[in-house]
Amino acid sequence: MTAPGAAADAAWFTEQHAQSGSAFGLRIKARVHAEQTPFQSIEIFETTDWGMLMVIDGCTMVSSRDNFLYHEMMSHPALFSHPRAKRVVIIGGGDCGTLHEVLKHEEVERAVQVEIDERVTRLAEQYFPELCASNHDPRAELLFVDGIAYMAEQEPESIDLVIVDSTDPVGPAEGLFNAAFYASCHKALRPGGILVQQSESPLVHLDLIKAMRTAMRMAHFQAVRTLTFPQPLYPTGWWSCTMARKHADLTDFRERGAATRQFATRYYSVETHKAALALPPFVREALGE
Ligand code: SAM
């Protein structure tokens, strides 16, 4: 666990990302928990400078220090792109950080978190209590089932927003990245409804982002947009989410609502929302925008 070049007495957790030939490491004080669930391996580390760290199947998931970047950008751009999202479903997201952001919106009447692995949430409650602060909100419902099956069973036109806050497209999350899953989401969404999904790094996963966008269009979503934002914990440190909208476009968002929001955010603002939508030329070109 000691990285070459590090002080001899320092321990590091390092995630090597083979596809991009890069690695990201955090100096740790101790590994405080490790277990194998029926779905994946979960480890919790206490770091020297980034608070707690959750690792699933060797991949960094959440740190206390930088999770706000991801959780805010997975929630607020989509919620401010919808006129009034009353019913929200989060697929994955077991650390509960996205749920916490979603419930900051008073227009949300019900938010269902559909996480396949209950242990992720139980460990988040223990080691990331700040992310779980809204778990007992009367509008919140926590289910521990497969998100693919859950979406296939939903009543047509019953949901306003689906947020897919999943692990990478391998293992239990693989089926969350294809046209069949998007078709279930499209059917379950009301007209004007939005699907938003974490879509990996614009620097190394452009082929995946392109395939996701094609599959979303195949599932009859009318408008598709990709947003980018920093996320040091994930490979390359630059991440994205992709939004798709049913029977409506994604050209504008509720700028006034975002500017006058009655809750605190640390990364999200009208300006960072606009900045996230401004794709650099190489990304626009690769995505055919
Ligand atoms: N922010 C993280 C990222 O981009 O890597 C994801 C964090 S969250 C912990 C991801 C969650 O998705 C995991 O807890 C995992 O158990 C869950 N998950 C994976 N496949 C799933 C599925 N088919 N249905 C529901 N949850 C799923």
PDB file of C-alpha atoms and ligand atoms in Angstrom:
ATOM      1  CA  MET A   1       0.000   0.000   0.000  1.00  0.00           C
ATOM      2  CA  THR A   2       2.973   2.353   0.221  1.00  0.00           C
ATOM      3  CA  ALA A   3       3.371   4.156  -3.090  1.00  0.00           C
ATOM      4  CA  PRO A   4       6.835   4.423  -4.643  1.00  0.00           C
ATOM      5  CA  GLY A   5       8.276   7.823  -3.760  1.00  0.00           C
ATOM      6  CA  ALA A   6       6.025   8.334  -0.746  1.00  0.00           C
ATOM      7  CA  ALA A   7       7.379   8.782   2.731  1.00  0.00           C
ATOM      8  CA  ALA A   8       8.271   5.345   4.039  1.00  0.00           C
ATOM      9  CA  ASP A   9       5.854   5.546   6.943  1.00  0.00           C
ATOM     10  CA  ALA A  10       2.884   6.838   4.889  1.00  0.00           C
ATOM     11  CA  ALA A  11       0.190   4.483   3.606  1.00  0.00           C
ATOM     12  CA  TRP A  12      -1.788   5.338   0.500  1.00  0.00           C
ATOM     13  CA  PHE A  13      -4.901   4.045  -1.196  1.00  0.00           C
ATOM     14  CA  THR A  14      -4.249   4.210  -4.923  1.00  0.00           C
ATOM     15  CA  GLU A  15      -6.751   3.424  -7.653  1.00  0.00           C
ATOM     16  CA  GLN A  16      -4.985   2.547 -10.873  1.00  0.00           C
ATOM     17  CA  HIS A  17      -7.033   3.267 -13.963  1.00  0.00           C
ATOM     18  CA  ALA A  18      -5.692   0.944 -16.640  1.00  0.00           C
ATOM     19  CA  GLN A  19      -7.666   2.462 -19.531  1.00  0.00           C
ATOM     20  CA  SER A  20      -6.094   5.904 -19.097  1.00  0.00           C
ATOM     21  CA  GLY A  21      -2.725   4.740 -17.721  1.00  0.00           C
ATOM     22  CA  SER A  22      -3.195   6.938 -14.672  1.00  0.00           C
ATOM     23  CA  ALA A  23      -3.731   6.606 -10.953  1.00  0.00           C
ATOM     24  CA  PHE A  24      -5.154   8.652  -8.090  1.00  0.00           C
ATOM     25  CA  GLY A  25      -4.077   8.188  -4.510  1.00  0.00           C
ATOM     26  CA  LEU A  26      -5.083   9.396  -1.071  1.00  0.00           C
ATOM     27  CA  ARG A  27      -2.889   9.187   2.017  1.00  0.00           C
ATOM     28  CA  ILE A  28      -4.657   7.139   4.619  1.00  0.00           C
ATOM     29  CA  LYS A  29      -4.556   6.759   8.376  1.00  0.00           C
ATOM     30  CA  ALA A  30      -6.276   3.376   8.456  1.00  0.00           C
ATOM     31  CA  ARG A  31      -8.608   0.979   6.697  1.00  0.00           C
ATOM     32  CA  VAL A  32     -11.520   0.933   9.121  1.00  0.00           C
ATOM     33  CA  HIS A  33     -13.811  -1.552   7.382  1.00  0.00           C
ATOM     34  CA  ALA A  34     -13.760  -4.186   4.629  1.00  0.00           C
ATOM     35  CA  GLU A  35     -16.418  -6.655   3.538  1.00  0.00           C
ATOM     36  CA  GLN A  36     -17.627  -8.654   0.582  1.00  0.00           C
ATOM     37  CA  THR A  37     -21.380  -8.319  -0.027  1.00  0.00           C
ATOM     38  CA  PRO A  38     -23.354 -10.511  -2.473  1.00  0.00           C
ATOM     39  CA  PHE A  39     -22.830  -7.713  -5.038  1.00  0.00           C
ATOM     40  CA  GLN A  40     -19.371  -6.208  -4.511  1.00  0.00           C
ATOM     41  CA  SER A  41     -16.489  -5.571  -2.132  1.00  0.00           C
ATOM     42  CA  ILE A  42     -16.737  -2.452   0.034  1.00  0.00           C
ATOM     43  CA  GLU A  43     -13.858  -0.821   1.911  1.00  0.00           C
ATOM     44  CA  ILE A  44     -13.860   2.272   4.137  1.00  0.00           C
ATOM     45  CA  PHE A  45     -10.664   4.224   4.816  1.00  0.00           C
ATOM     46  CA  GLU A  46      -9.927   7.124   7.102  1.00  0.00           C
ATOM     47  CA  THR A  47      -7.664   9.493   5.158  1.00  0.00           C
ATOM     48  CA  THR A  48      -5.286  12.157   6.438  1.00  0.00           C
ATOM     49  CA  ASP A  49      -6.791  15.056   4.434  1.00  0.00           C
ATOM     50  CA  TRP A  50      -9.951  13.943   2.614  1.00  0.00           C
ATOM     51  CA  GLY A  51     -12.057  12.669   5.507  1.00  0.00           C
ATOM     52  CA  MET A  52     -13.577   9.233   4.987  1.00  0.00           C
ATOM     53  CA  LEU A  53     -13.262   7.310   1.718  1.00  0.00           C
ATOM     54  CA  MET A  54     -15.547   4.567   0.371  1.00  0.00           C
ATOM     55  CA  VAL A  55     -14.125   2.168  -2.204  1.00  0.00           C
ATOM     56  CA  ILE A  56     -16.253  -0.373  -4.110  1.00  0.00           C
ATOM     57  CA  ASP A  57     -14.515  -3.191  -6.009  1.00  0.00           C
ATOM     58  CA  GLY A  58     -11.244  -1.252  -5.799  1.00  0.00           C
ATOM     59  CA  CYS A  59     -12.786   1.928  -7.306  1.00  0.00           C
ATOM     60  CA  THR A  60     -13.087   5.154  -5.319  1.00  0.00           C
ATOM     61  CA  MET A  61     -16.761   6.086  -4.797  1.00  0.00           C
ATOM     62  CA  VAL A  62     -17.095   8.860  -2.239  1.00  0.00           C
ATOM     63  CA  SER A  63     -14.813  10.993  -0.099  1.00  0.00           C
ATOM     64  CA  SER A  64     -15.982  13.437   2.569  1.00  0.00           C
ATOM     65  CA  ARG A  65     -13.952  16.222   0.972  1.00  0.00           C
ATOM     66  CA  ASP A  66     -15.040  16.279  -2.665  1.00  0.00           C
ATOM     67  CA  ASN A  67     -18.396  14.446  -2.923  1.00  0.00           C
ATOM     68  CA  PHE A  68     -20.328  17.737  -3.011  1.00  0.00           C
ATOM     69  CA  LEU A  69     -19.071  18.404  -6.541  1.00  0.00           C
ATOM     70  CA  TYR A  70     -20.619  15.222  -7.888  1.00  0.00           C
ATOM     71  CA  HIS A  71     -23.772  15.101  -5.770  1.00  0.00           C
ATOM     72  CA  GLU A  72     -24.725  18.709  -6.487  1.00  0.00           C
ATOM     73  CA  MET A  73     -24.114  18.360 -10.223  1.00  0.00           C
ATOM     74  CA  MET A  74     -26.057  15.093 -10.427  1.00  0.00           C
ATOM     75  CA  SER A  75     -29.075  16.806  -8.843  1.00  0.00           C
ATOM     76  CA  HIS A  76     -29.494  20.537  -9.299  1.00  0.00           C
ATOM     77  CA  PRO A  77     -28.978  20.993 -13.076  1.00  0.00           C
ATOM     78  CA  ALA A  78     -31.667  18.377 -13.751  1.00  0.00           C
ATOM     79  CA  LEU A  79     -34.037  19.711 -11.065  1.00  0.00           C
ATOM     80  CA  PHE A  80     -33.682  23.286 -12.369  1.00  0.00           C
ATOM     81  CA  SER A  81     -34.197  22.051 -15.956  1.00  0.00           C
ATOM     82  CA  HIS A  82     -37.615  20.641 -14.974  1.00  0.00           C
ATOM     83  CA  PRO A  83     -40.491  23.058 -14.273  1.00  0.00           C
ATOM     84  CA  ARG A  84     -41.564  21.217 -11.106  1.00  0.00           C
ATOM     85  CA  ALA A  85     -40.245  17.725 -10.389  1.00  0.00           C
ATOM     86  CA  LYS A  86     -42.595  16.260  -7.794  1.00  0.00           C
ATOM     87  CA  ARG A  87     -41.668  12.603  -8.039  1.00  0.00           C
ATOM     88  CA  VAL A  88     -37.970  11.662  -8.236  1.00  0.00           C
ATOM     89  CA  VAL A  89     -36.318   8.233  -8.441  1.00  0.00           C
ATOM     90  CA  ILE A  90     -32.601   7.729  -7.752  1.00  0.00           C
ATOM     91  CA  ILE A  91     -31.122   4.504  -9.097  1.00  0.00           C
ATOM     92  CA  GLY A  92     -28.022   3.470  -7.109  1.00  0.00           C
ATOM     93  CA  GLY A  93     -26.768   6.379  -5.014  1.00  0.00           C
ATOM     94  CA  GLY A  94     -26.534   4.223  -1.887  1.00  0.00           C
ATOM     95  CA  ASP A  95     -24.287   6.713  -0.096  1.00  0.00           C
ATOM     96  CA  CYS A  96     -27.432   8.923   0.035  1.00  0.00           C
ATOM     97  CA  GLY A  97     -25.624  12.127  -1.015  1.00  0.00           C
ATOM     98  CA  THR A  98     -27.773  12.599  -4.127  1.00  0.00           C
ATOM     99  CA  LEU A  99     -30.944  11.998  -2.088  1.00  0.00           C
ATOM    100  CA  HIS A 100     -29.806  14.706   0.350  1.00  0.00           C
ATOM    101  CA  GLU A 101     -29.371  17.224  -2.508  1.00  0.00           C
ATOM    102  CA  VAL A 102     -32.682  16.293  -4.185  1.00  0.00           C
ATOM    103  CA  LEU A 103     -34.621  16.849  -0.954  1.00  0.00           C
ATOM    104  CA  LYS A 104     -33.318  20.412  -0.713  1.00  0.00           C
ATOM    105  CA  HIS A 105     -35.942  21.191  -3.398  1.00  0.00           C
ATOM    106  CA  GLU A 106     -39.296  21.906  -1.788  1.00  0.00           C
ATOM    107  CA  GLU A 107     -41.178  21.039  -5.002  1.00  0.00           C
ATOM    108  CA  VAL A 108     -40.094  17.399  -4.575  1.00  0.00           C
ATOM    109  CA  GLU A 109     -42.959  15.500  -2.925  1.00  0.00           C
ATOM    110  CA  ARG A 110     -41.416  12.021  -3.049  1.00  0.00           C
ATOM    111  CA  ALA A 111     -37.876  10.762  -3.661  1.00  0.00           C
ATOM    112  CA  VAL A 112     -37.267   7.016  -3.916  1.00  0.00           C
ATOM    113  CA  GLN A 113     -33.694   5.747  -3.716  1.00  0.00           C
ATOM    114  CA  VAL A 114     -33.346   2.321  -5.362  1.00  0.00           C
ATOM    115  CA  GLU A 115     -30.001   0.850  -4.299  1.00  0.00           C
ATOM    116  CA  ILE A 116     -29.170  -2.783  -5.025  1.00  0.00           C
ATOM    117  CA  ASP A 117     -26.799  -3.195  -2.050  1.00  0.00           C
ATOM    118  CA  GLU A 118     -28.165  -2.273   1.383  1.00  0.00           C
ATOM    119  CA  ARG A 119     -24.669  -2.501   2.901  1.00  0.00           C
ATOM    120  CA  VAL A 120     -23.563   0.607   0.970  1.00  0.00           C
ATOM    121  CA  THR A 121     -26.262   2.639   2.720  1.00  0.00           C
ATOM    122  CA  ARG A 122     -25.682   1.102   6.155  1.00  0.00           C
ATOM    123  CA  LEU A 123     -21.956   1.911   5.910  1.00  0.00           C
ATOM    124  CA  ALA A 124     -22.721   5.434   4.643  1.00  0.00           C
ATOM    125  CA  GLU A 125     -24.965   5.966   7.691  1.00  0.00           C
ATOM    126  CA  GLN A 126     -22.041   4.970   9.896  1.00  0.00           C
ATOM    127  CA  TYR A 127     -19.147   6.727   8.143  1.00  0.00           C
ATOM    128  CA  PHE A 128     -20.794   9.535   6.108  1.00  0.00           C
ATOM    129  CA  PRO A 129     -23.658  10.653   8.403  1.00  0.00           C
ATOM    130  CA  GLU A 130     -23.721  14.112   6.772  1.00  0.00           C
ATOM    131  CA  LEU A 131     -24.764  12.503   3.448  1.00  0.00           C
ATOM    132  CA  CYS A 132     -27.550  10.574   5.192  1.00  0.00           C
ATOM    133  CA  ALA A 133     -29.022  13.597   6.975  1.00  0.00           C
ATOM    134  CA  SER A 134     -32.227  13.460   4.896  1.00  0.00           C
ATOM    135  CA  ASN A 135     -32.832   9.699   5.076  1.00  0.00           C
ATOM    136  CA  HIS A 136     -35.643  10.199   7.577  1.00  0.00           C
ATOM    137  CA  ASP A 137     -37.299  13.023   5.642  1.00  0.00           C
ATOM    138  CA  PRO A 138     -40.962  11.924   5.283  1.00  0.00           C
ATOM    139  CA  ARG A 139     -40.639  12.416   1.493  1.00  0.00           C
ATOM    140  CA  ALA A 140     -37.776   9.890   1.268  1.00  0.00           C
ATOM    141  CA  GLU A 141     -38.145   6.174   0.613  1.00  0.00           C
ATOM    142  CA  LEU A 142     -35.158   3.797   0.609  1.00  0.00           C
ATOM    143  CA  LEU A 143     -35.541   0.556  -1.326  1.00  0.00           C
ATOM    144  CA  PHE A 144     -32.918  -2.161  -1.673  1.00  0.00           C
ATOM    145  CA  VAL A 145     -33.678  -3.833  -5.009  1.00  0.00           C
ATOM    146  CA  ASP A 146     -32.237  -3.913  -8.525  1.00  0.00           C
ATOM    147  CA  GLY A 147     -32.832  -0.584 -10.282  1.00  0.00           C
ATOM    148  CA  ILE A 148     -33.209  -2.243 -13.690  1.00  0.00           C
ATOM    149  CA  ALA A 149     -36.157  -4.385 -12.546  1.00  0.00           C
ATOM    150  CA  TYR A 150     -37.610  -1.488 -10.527  1.00  0.00           C
ATOM    151  CA  MET A 151     -37.759   0.857 -13.518  1.00  0.00           C
ATOM    152  CA  ALA A 152     -39.272  -1.847 -15.748  1.00  0.00           C
ATOM    153  CA  GLU A 153     -42.156  -2.206 -13.237  1.00  0.00           C
ATOM    154  CA  GLN A 154     -43.093   1.472 -12.844  1.00  0.00           C
ATOM    155  CA  GLU A 155     -46.475   2.840 -13.914  1.00  0.00           C
ATOM    156  CA  PRO A 156     -46.277   4.672 -17.251  1.00  0.00           C
ATOM    157  CA  GLU A 157     -45.949   8.448 -16.923  1.00  0.00           C
ATOM    158  CA  SER A 158     -45.636   8.409 -13.141  1.00  0.00           C
ATOM    159  CA  ILE A 159     -42.168   9.953 -12.549  1.00  0.00           C
ATOM    160  CA  ASP A 160     -40.715  13.425 -13.261  1.00  0.00           C
ATOM    161  CA  LEU A 161     -36.999  12.757 -12.814  1.00  0.00           C
ATOM    162  CA  VAL A 162     -34.812   9.643 -12.816  1.00  0.00           C
ATOM    163  CA  ILE A 163     -31.239  10.115 -11.549  1.00  0.00           C
ATOM    164  CA  VAL A 164     -28.900   7.204 -12.285  1.00  0.00           C
ATOM    165  CA  ASP A 165     -26.112   7.496  -9.694  1.00  0.00           C
ATOM    166  CA  SER A 166     -24.482   4.162 -10.348  1.00  0.00           C
ATOM    167  CA  THR A 167     -21.108   2.497 -10.334  1.00  0.00           C
ATOM    168  CA  ASP A 168     -19.209   2.061 -13.628  1.00  0.00           C
ATOM    169  CA  PRO A 169     -20.892   0.016 -16.396  1.00  0.00           C
ATOM    170  CA  VAL A 170     -19.613  -3.352 -15.188  1.00  0.00           C
ATOM    171  CA  GLY A 171     -21.147  -5.855 -12.738  1.00  0.00           C
ATOM    172  CA  PRO A 172     -24.620  -4.954 -11.387  1.00  0.00           C
ATOM    173  CA  ALA A 173     -24.567  -1.527 -13.115  1.00  0.00           C
ATOM    174  CA  GLU A 174     -23.892  -2.845 -16.642  1.00  0.00           C
ATOM    175  CA  GLY A 175     -27.587  -3.026 -17.540  1.00  0.00           C
ATOM    176  CA  LEU A 176     -28.119   0.612 -16.510  1.00  0.00           C
ATOM    177  CA  PHE A 177     -26.276   1.853 -19.611  1.00  0.00           C
ATOM    178  CA  ASN A 178     -28.347   0.476 -22.506  1.00  0.00           C
ATOM    179  CA  ALA A 179     -31.378   1.279 -24.648  1.00  0.00           C
ATOM    180  CA  ALA A 180     -33.609  -1.288 -22.904  1.00  0.00           C
ATOM    181  CA  PHE A 181     -33.110   0.437 -19.534  1.00  0.00           C
ATOM    182  CA  TYR A 182     -33.572   3.878 -21.106  1.00  0.00           C
ATOM    183  CA  ALA A 183     -36.804   2.651 -22.708  1.00  0.00           C
ATOM    184  CA  SER A 184     -38.111   1.678 -19.217  1.00  0.00           C
ATOM    185  CA  CYS A 185     -37.190   5.154 -17.973  1.00  0.00           C
ATOM    186  CA  HIS A 186     -38.811   6.840 -20.972  1.00  0.00           C
ATOM    187  CA  LYS A 187     -42.038   4.921 -20.405  1.00  0.00           C
ATOM    188  CA  ALA A 188     -42.109   5.733 -16.671  1.00  0.00           C
ATOM    189  CA  LEU A 189     -41.412   9.436 -17.153  1.00  0.00           C
ATOM    190  CA  ARG A 190     -44.184  11.990 -17.560  1.00  0.00           C
ATOM    191  CA  PRO A 191     -44.039  14.220 -20.670  1.00  0.00           C
ATOM    192  CA  GLY A 192     -41.235  16.733 -20.043  1.00  0.00           C
ATOM    193  CA  GLY A 193     -39.609  14.285 -17.626  1.00  0.00           C
ATOM    194  CA  ILE A 194     -35.830  14.035 -17.373  1.00  0.00           C
ATOM    195  CA  LEU A 195     -33.342  11.184 -17.053  1.00  0.00           C
ATOM    196  CA  VAL A 196     -29.845  12.104 -15.818  1.00  0.00           C
ATOM    197  CA  GLN A 197     -27.026   9.612 -15.531  1.00  0.00           C
ATOM    198  CA  GLN A 198     -23.392   9.824 -14.457  1.00  0.00           C
ATOM    199  CA  SER A 199     -21.456   9.363 -17.704  1.00  0.00           C
ATOM    200  CA  GLU A 200     -17.813   8.983 -16.669  1.00  0.00           C
ATOM    201  CA  SER A 201     -14.817  11.036 -17.880  1.00  0.00           C
ATOM    202  CA  PRO A 202     -15.004  13.230 -21.007  1.00  0.00           C
ATOM    203  CA  LEU A 203     -11.264  12.775 -21.382  1.00  0.00           C
ATOM    204  CA  VAL A 204     -11.195   8.973 -21.629  1.00  0.00           C
ATOM    205  CA  HIS A 205     -14.783   7.734 -21.925  1.00  0.00           C
ATOM    206  CA  LEU A 206     -16.058   9.668 -24.944  1.00  0.00           C
ATOM    207  CA  ASP A 207     -16.990   6.435 -26.718  1.00  0.00           C
ATOM    208  CA  LEU A 208     -19.163   5.456 -23.740  1.00  0.00           C
ATOM    209  CA  ILE A 209     -20.773   8.901 -23.563  1.00  0.00           C
ATOM    210  CA  LYS A 210     -21.482   8.717 -27.299  1.00  0.00           C
ATOM    211  CA  ALA A 211     -22.993   5.236 -26.973  1.00  0.00           C
ATOM    212  CA  MET A 212     -25.159   6.365 -24.038  1.00  0.00           C
ATOM    213  CA  ARG A 213     -26.451   9.350 -26.007  1.00  0.00           C
ATOM    214  CA  THR A 214     -27.223   7.158 -29.038  1.00  0.00           C
ATOM    215  CA  ALA A 215     -29.051   4.646 -26.827  1.00  0.00           C
ATOM    216  CA  MET A 216     -31.050   7.469 -25.157  1.00  0.00           C
ATOM    217  CA  ARG A 217     -32.152   8.728 -28.574  1.00  0.00           C
ATOM    218  CA  MET A 218     -33.001   5.144 -29.626  1.00  0.00           C
ATOM    219  CA  ALA A 219     -35.271   5.042 -26.559  1.00  0.00           C
ATOM    220  CA  HIS A 220     -37.071   8.096 -28.027  1.00  0.00           C
ATOM    221  CA  PHE A 221     -35.733  10.808 -25.750  1.00  0.00           C
ATOM    222  CA  GLN A 222     -36.140  14.041 -27.692  1.00  0.00           C
ATOM    223  CA  ALA A 223     -33.230  16.062 -26.273  1.00  0.00           C
ATOM    224  CA  VAL A 224     -29.863  14.927 -24.895  1.00  0.00           C
ATOM    225  CA  ARG A 225     -27.169  17.080 -23.238  1.00  0.00           C
ATOM    226  CA  THR A 226     -23.913  16.256 -21.506  1.00  0.00           C
ATOM    227  CA  LEU A 227     -22.534  18.427 -18.680  1.00  0.00           C
ATOM    228  CA  THR A 228     -19.006  18.304 -17.278  1.00  0.00           C
ATOM    229  CA  PHE A 229     -17.619  19.183 -13.871  1.00  0.00           C
ATOM    230  CA  PRO A 230     -14.527  18.494 -11.741  1.00  0.00           C
ATOM    231  CA  GLN A 231     -14.377  15.377  -9.578  1.00  0.00           C
ATOM    232  CA  PRO A 232     -10.825  14.723  -8.315  1.00  0.00           C
ATOM    233  CA  LEU A 233     -11.691  11.315  -6.856  1.00  0.00           C
ATOM    234  CA  TYR A 234     -12.646   9.736 -10.205  1.00  0.00           C
ATOM    235  CA  PRO A 235     -10.270   8.782 -13.040  1.00  0.00           C
ATOM    236  CA  THR A 236      -8.749  11.896 -14.726  1.00  0.00           C
ATOM    237  CA  GLY A 237     -10.452  14.211 -12.183  1.00  0.00           C
ATOM    238  CA  TRP A 238     -12.941  15.451 -14.793  1.00  0.00           C
ATOM    239  CA  TRP A 239     -16.387  13.892 -14.857  1.00  0.00           C
ATOM    240  CA  SER A 240     -19.728  14.205 -16.629  1.00  0.00           C
ATOM    241  CA  CYS A 241     -23.418  13.524 -16.459  1.00  0.00           C
ATOM    242  CA  THR A 242     -25.784  13.168 -19.392  1.00  0.00           C
ATOM    243  CA  MET A 243     -29.385  14.423 -19.333  1.00  0.00           C
ATOM    244  CA  ALA A 244     -32.168  13.225 -21.631  1.00  0.00           C
ATOM    245  CA  ARG A 245     -35.634  14.731 -21.835  1.00  0.00           C
ATOM    246  CA  LYS A 246     -38.950  13.261 -22.972  1.00  0.00           C
ATOM    247  CA  HIS A 247     -41.187  15.315 -25.304  1.00  0.00           C
ATOM    248  CA  ALA A 248     -39.325  18.585 -24.638  1.00  0.00           C
ATOM    249  CA  ASP A 249     -35.959  20.253 -25.194  1.00  0.00           C
ATOM    250  CA  LEU A 250     -33.084  21.012 -22.834  1.00  0.00           C
ATOM    251  CA  THR A 251     -32.042  24.424 -24.113  1.00  0.00           C
ATOM    252  CA  ASP A 252     -32.994  26.407 -21.000  1.00  0.00           C
ATOM    253  CA  PHE A 253     -33.171  25.927 -17.271  1.00  0.00           C
ATOM    254  CA  ARG A 254     -35.019  27.846 -14.504  1.00  0.00           C
ATOM    255  CA  GLU A 255     -32.275  30.409 -14.126  1.00  0.00           C
ATOM    256  CA  ARG A 256     -34.298  32.645 -11.801  1.00  0.00           C
ATOM    257  CA  GLY A 257     -35.255  29.708  -9.589  1.00  0.00           C
ATOM    258  CA  ALA A 258     -31.605  28.659  -9.415  1.00  0.00           C
ATOM    259  CA  ALA A 259     -30.463  32.200  -8.591  1.00  0.00           C
ATOM    260  CA  THR A 260     -33.024  32.633  -5.801  1.00  0.00           C
ATOM    261  CA  ARG A 261     -32.824  29.101  -4.369  1.00  0.00           C
ATOM    262  CA  GLN A 262     -33.432  28.993  -0.635  1.00  0.00           C
ATOM    263  CA  PHE A 263     -30.804  26.369   0.144  1.00  0.00           C
ATOM    264  CA  ALA A 264     -27.025  26.290   0.322  1.00  0.00           C
ATOM    265  CA  THR A 265     -24.781  24.733  -2.307  1.00  0.00           C
ATOM    266  CA  ARG A 266     -20.990  24.731  -2.437  1.00  0.00           C
ATOM    267  CA  TYR A 267     -20.395  24.105  -6.152  1.00  0.00           C
ATOM    268  CA  TYR A 268     -23.726  24.567  -7.920  1.00  0.00           C
ATOM    269  CA  SER A 269     -24.725  28.056  -9.060  1.00  0.00           C
ATOM    270  CA  VAL A 270     -26.285  29.604 -12.155  1.00  0.00           C
ATOM    271  CA  GLU A 271     -22.739  30.239 -13.409  1.00  0.00           C
ATOM    272  CA  THR A 272     -21.408  26.718 -12.797  1.00  0.00           C
ATOM    273  CA  HIS A 273     -24.587  25.291 -14.361  1.00  0.00           C
ATOM    274  CA  LYS A 274     -23.931  27.318 -17.525  1.00  0.00           C
ATOM    275  CA  ALA A 275     -20.237  26.456 -17.435  1.00  0.00           C
ATOM    276  CA  ALA A 276     -21.062  22.742 -17.188  1.00  0.00           C
ATOM    277  CA  LEU A 277     -23.190  23.013 -20.335  1.00  0.00           C
ATOM    278  CA  ALA A 278     -20.380  24.698 -22.305  1.00  0.00           C
ATOM    279  CA  LEU A 279     -18.620  21.738 -23.910  1.00  0.00           C
ATOM    280  CA  PRO A 280     -15.096  22.236 -25.235  1.00  0.00           C
ATOM    281  CA  PRO A 281     -14.555  21.818 -29.001  1.00  0.00           C
ATOM    282  CA  PHE A 282     -13.027  18.319 -28.871  1.00  0.00           C
ATOM    283  CA  VAL A 283     -15.990  17.008 -26.857  1.00  0.00           C
ATOM    284  CA  ARG A 284     -18.558  18.729 -29.105  1.00  0.00           C
ATOM    285  CA  GLU A 285     -16.839  17.293 -32.151  1.00  0.00           C
ATOM    286  CA  ALA A 286     -16.677  13.755 -30.739  1.00  0.00           C
ATOM    287  CA  LEU A 287     -20.346  13.897 -29.706  1.00  0.00           C
ATOM    288  CA  GLY A 288     -21.421  15.387 -33.032  1.00  0.00           C
ATOM    289  CA  GLU A 289     -22.915  18.538 -31.487  1.00  0.00           C
TER     290      GLU A 289
HETATM  291  N1  SAM B   1     -20.728   8.336  -7.474  1.00  0.00           N
HETATM  292  C1  SAM B   1     -20.287   7.051  -7.745  1.00  0.00           C
HETATM  293  C2  SAM B   1     -19.548   6.888  -9.059  1.00  0.00           C
HETATM  294  O1  SAM B   1     -19.775   7.621 -10.027  1.00  0.00           O
HETATM  295  O2  SAM B   1     -18.704   6.005  -9.117  1.00  0.00           O
HETATM  296  C3  SAM B   1     -21.379   6.098  -7.536  1.00  0.00           C
HETATM  297  C4  SAM B   1     -21.711   6.026  -6.080  1.00  0.00           C
HETATM  298  S1  SAM B   1     -23.010   5.022  -5.570  1.00  0.00           S
HETATM  299  C5  SAM B   1     -22.220   4.337  -4.159  1.00  0.00           C
HETATM  300  C6  SAM B   1     -23.171   3.756  -6.785  1.00  0.00           C
HETATM  301  C7  SAM B   1     -24.135   2.663  -6.344  1.00  0.00           C
HETATM  302  O3  SAM B   1     -24.774   2.069  -7.465  1.00  0.00           O
HETATM  303  C8  SAM B   1     -23.477   1.521  -5.585  1.00  0.00           C
HETATM  304  O4  SAM B   1     -23.816   1.621  -4.233  1.00  0.00           O
HETATM  305  C9  SAM B   1     -24.056   0.261  -6.243  1.00  0.00           C
HETATM  306  O5  SAM B   1     -24.421  -0.732  -5.307  1.00  0.00           O
HETATM  307  C10 SAM B   1     -25.260   0.823  -6.977  1.00  0.00           C
HETATM  308  N2  SAM B   1     -25.739  -0.001  -8.098  1.00  0.00           N
HETATM  309  C11 SAM B   1     -24.997  -0.613  -9.052  1.00  0.00           C
HETATM  310  N3  SAM B   1     -25.808  -1.304  -9.894  1.00  0.00           N
HETATM  311  C12 SAM B   1     -27.095  -1.117  -9.459  1.00  0.00           C
HETATM  312  C13 SAM B   1     -28.366  -1.571  -9.898  1.00  0.00           C
HETATM  313  N4  SAM B   1     -28.483  -2.380 -10.969  1.00  0.00           N
HETATM  314  N5  SAM B   1     -29.468  -1.169  -9.215  1.00  0.00           N
HETATM  315  C14 SAM B   1     -29.368  -0.347  -8.128  1.00  0.00           C
HETATM  316  N6  SAM B   1     -28.173   0.092  -7.658  1.00  0.00           N
HETATM  317  C15 SAM B   1     -27.062  -0.275  -8.313  1.00  0.00           C
END
